[in-house]
XYZ file of C-alpha atoms in Angstrom:
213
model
C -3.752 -36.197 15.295
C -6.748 -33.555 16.274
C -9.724 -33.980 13.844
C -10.772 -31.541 11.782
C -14.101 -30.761 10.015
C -13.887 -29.832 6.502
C -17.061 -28.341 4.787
C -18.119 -27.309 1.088
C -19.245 -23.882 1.787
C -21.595 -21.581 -0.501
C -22.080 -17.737 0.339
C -24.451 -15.838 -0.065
C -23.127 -12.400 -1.220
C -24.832 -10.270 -3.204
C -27.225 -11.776 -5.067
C -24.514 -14.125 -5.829
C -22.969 -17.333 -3.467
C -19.426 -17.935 -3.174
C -17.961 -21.132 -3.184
C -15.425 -22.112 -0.684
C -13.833 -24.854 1.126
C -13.310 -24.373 5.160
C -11.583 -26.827 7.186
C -11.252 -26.464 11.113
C -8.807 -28.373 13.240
C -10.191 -29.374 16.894
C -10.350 -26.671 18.815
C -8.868 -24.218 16.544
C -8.337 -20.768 17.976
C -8.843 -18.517 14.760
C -9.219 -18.973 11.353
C -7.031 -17.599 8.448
C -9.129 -16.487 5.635
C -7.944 -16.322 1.983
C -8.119 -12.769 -0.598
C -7.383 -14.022 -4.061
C -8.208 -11.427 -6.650
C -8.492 -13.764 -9.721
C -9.054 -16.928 -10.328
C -10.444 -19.469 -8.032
C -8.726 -19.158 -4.683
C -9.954 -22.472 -3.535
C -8.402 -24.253 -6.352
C -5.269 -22.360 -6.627
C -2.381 -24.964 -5.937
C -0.367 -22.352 -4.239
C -3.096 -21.119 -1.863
C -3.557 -25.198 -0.938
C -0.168 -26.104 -0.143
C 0.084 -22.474 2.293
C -3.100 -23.613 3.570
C -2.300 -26.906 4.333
C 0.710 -25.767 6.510
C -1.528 -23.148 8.417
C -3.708 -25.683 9.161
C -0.714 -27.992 10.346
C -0.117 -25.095 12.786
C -3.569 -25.958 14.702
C -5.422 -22.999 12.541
C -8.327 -23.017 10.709
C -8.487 -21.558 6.424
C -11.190 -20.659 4.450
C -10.352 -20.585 0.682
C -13.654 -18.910 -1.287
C -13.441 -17.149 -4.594
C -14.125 -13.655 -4.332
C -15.965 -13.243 -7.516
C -17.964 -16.119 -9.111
C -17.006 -17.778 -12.394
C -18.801 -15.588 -14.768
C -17.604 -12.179 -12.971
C -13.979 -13.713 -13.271
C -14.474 -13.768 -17.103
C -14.819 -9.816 -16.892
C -10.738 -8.641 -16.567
C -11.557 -4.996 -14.648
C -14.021 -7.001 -12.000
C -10.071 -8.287 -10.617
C -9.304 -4.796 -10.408
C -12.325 -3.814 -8.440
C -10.748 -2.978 -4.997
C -13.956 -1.637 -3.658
C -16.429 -5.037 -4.798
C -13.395 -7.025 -3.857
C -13.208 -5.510 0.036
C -17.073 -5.435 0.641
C -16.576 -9.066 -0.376
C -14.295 -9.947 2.324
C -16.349 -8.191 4.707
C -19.223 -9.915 4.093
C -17.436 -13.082 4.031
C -15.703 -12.729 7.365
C -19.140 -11.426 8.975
C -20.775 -15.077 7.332
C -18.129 -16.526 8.973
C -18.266 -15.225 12.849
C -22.496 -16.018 12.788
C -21.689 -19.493 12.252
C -21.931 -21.971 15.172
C -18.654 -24.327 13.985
C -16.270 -20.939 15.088
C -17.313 -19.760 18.046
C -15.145 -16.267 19.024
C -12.771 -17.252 16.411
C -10.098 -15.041 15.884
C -9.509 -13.904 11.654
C -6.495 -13.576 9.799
C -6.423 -12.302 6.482
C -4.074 -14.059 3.561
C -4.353 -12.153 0.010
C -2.246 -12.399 -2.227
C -2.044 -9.721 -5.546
C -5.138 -7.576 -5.625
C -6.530 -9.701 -3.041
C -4.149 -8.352 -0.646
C -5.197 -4.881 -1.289
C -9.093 -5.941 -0.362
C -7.432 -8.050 2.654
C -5.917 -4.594 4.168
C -8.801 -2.365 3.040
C -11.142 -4.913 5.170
C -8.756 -4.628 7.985
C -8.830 -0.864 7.938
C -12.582 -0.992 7.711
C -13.133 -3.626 10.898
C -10.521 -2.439 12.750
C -9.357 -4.516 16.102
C -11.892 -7.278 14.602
C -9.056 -8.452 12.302
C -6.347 -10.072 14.170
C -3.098 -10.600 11.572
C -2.778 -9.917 7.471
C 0.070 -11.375 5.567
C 0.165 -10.544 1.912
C 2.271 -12.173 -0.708
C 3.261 -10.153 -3.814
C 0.593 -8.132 -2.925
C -0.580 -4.907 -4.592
C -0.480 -3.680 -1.471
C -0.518 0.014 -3.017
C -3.947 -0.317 -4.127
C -5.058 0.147 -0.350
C -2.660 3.238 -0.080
C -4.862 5.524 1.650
C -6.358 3.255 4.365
C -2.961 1.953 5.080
C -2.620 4.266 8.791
C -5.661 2.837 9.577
C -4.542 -0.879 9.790
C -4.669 -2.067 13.238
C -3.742 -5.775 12.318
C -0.516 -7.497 12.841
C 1.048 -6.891 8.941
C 3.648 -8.991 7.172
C 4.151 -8.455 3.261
C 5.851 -11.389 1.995
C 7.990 -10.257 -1.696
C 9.956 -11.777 -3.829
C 13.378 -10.634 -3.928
C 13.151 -10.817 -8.161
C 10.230 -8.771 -8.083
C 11.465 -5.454 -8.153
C 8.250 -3.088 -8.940
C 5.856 -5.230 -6.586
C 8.652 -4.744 -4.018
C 9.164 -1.427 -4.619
C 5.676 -0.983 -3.919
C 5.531 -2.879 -0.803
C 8.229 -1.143 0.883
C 6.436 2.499 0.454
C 3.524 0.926 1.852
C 5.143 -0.310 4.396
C 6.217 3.230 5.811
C 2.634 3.848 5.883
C 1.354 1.342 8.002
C 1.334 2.740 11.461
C 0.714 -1.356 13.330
C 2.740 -3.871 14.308
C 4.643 -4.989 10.544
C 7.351 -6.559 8.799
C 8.486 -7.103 5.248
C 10.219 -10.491 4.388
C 11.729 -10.944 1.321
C 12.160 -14.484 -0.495
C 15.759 -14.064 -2.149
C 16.066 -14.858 -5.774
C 12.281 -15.475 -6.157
C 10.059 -14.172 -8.464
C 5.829 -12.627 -8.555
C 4.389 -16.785 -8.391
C 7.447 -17.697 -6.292
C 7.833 -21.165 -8.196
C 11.804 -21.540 -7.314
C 12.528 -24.638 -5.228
C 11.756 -24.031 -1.707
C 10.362 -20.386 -2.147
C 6.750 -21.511 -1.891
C 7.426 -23.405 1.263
C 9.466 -20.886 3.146
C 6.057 -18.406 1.955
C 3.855 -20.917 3.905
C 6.692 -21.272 6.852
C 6.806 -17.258 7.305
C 3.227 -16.920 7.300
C 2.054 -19.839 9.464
C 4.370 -18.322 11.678
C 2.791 -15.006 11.639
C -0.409 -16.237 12.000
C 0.261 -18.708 14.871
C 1.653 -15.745 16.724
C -1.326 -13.422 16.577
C -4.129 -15.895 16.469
C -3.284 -17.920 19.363
């Protein structure tokens, strides 16, 4: 099995640091980076497990919160599209002056607000962002920036989640890049139904692999 180096990261962003947790397998050649609008990304269960199979694919993840713990407490910072996406762009230029991923390649993985910051970052570094997937994203929340995506796009819905997919599909006539929807039948907004998360994780390592490699 290819090692991989795994590394406590802080940040610095704003006056504040980030925390986050990056792991690199040998030799990786990109590195998927994770858009979580609330809560702490690198902690969510569901982010780990997706993670975990990306990584199993020969990628590399970074999983930082995009706010810190006492800007989480405020509700409307979650809603903050704007703080979110300068965020992620700070992040992901942190990320290409480091020495452990050389000429990496970047991926984008947000999922609810997150994945409006996620395609709002892709819109503003243009070919620099290789792929975006988004699950139950509010993906309409980056609305006006959405013909200038040049990145690979998948939206990943659940088929019970009518008004998020609702949303996803008008957004998805706007894109003018390479895209696809897939929709998880039966499954709800946290996609918690036996085999939903995993066939989330399966459909977007496979996205990723594509476009990163």
């Amino acid at each position: 099995m290819a090692q991989h180096s795994e590394t406590l990261v802080s940040i610095p962003v704003d006056d504040v640091e980030l925390e986050g947790m990056l792991e690199i397998p040998a030799d990786a050649p990109g590195v998927v980076v994770f858009a979580h609008g609330s809560g702490s990304s690198r902690k969510s269960p569901r982010n780990n497990f997706v993670a975990e199979v990306i990584r199993d694919r020969g990628l590399g993840t970074l999983l930082f919160d995009l706010l810190t713990e006492e800007e989480d407490r405020v509700r409307e910072n979650r809603f903050d599209i704007p703080l979110l996406t300068d965020r992620l762009v700070a992040v992901t230029e942190w990320l290409w002056n480091r020495e452990d991923v050389p000429n990496a390649k970047i991926g984008y993985f947000g999922s609810s607000t997150g994945a409006a910051s996620a395609l709002r970052a892709a819109a503003r570094l243009g070919g620099d962002v290789d792929a975006v997937v988004s699950r139950g994203g509010r993906v309409d929340m980056a609305s006006e920036l959405l013909d200038e995506v040049q990145a690979p796009s998948l939206f990943i819905v659940g088929g019970n989640d009518t008004q998020v997919l609702e949303l996803n599909r008008d957004a998805l006539e706007e894109l003018r890049c390479e895209k696809d929807l897939h929709v998880v039948e039966g499954a709800g907004h946290l996609f918690e139904g036996e085999g939903e998360l995993e066939e989330v994780a399966d459909v977007a390592a496979d996205w990723f692999a594509e476009n990163l490699n």
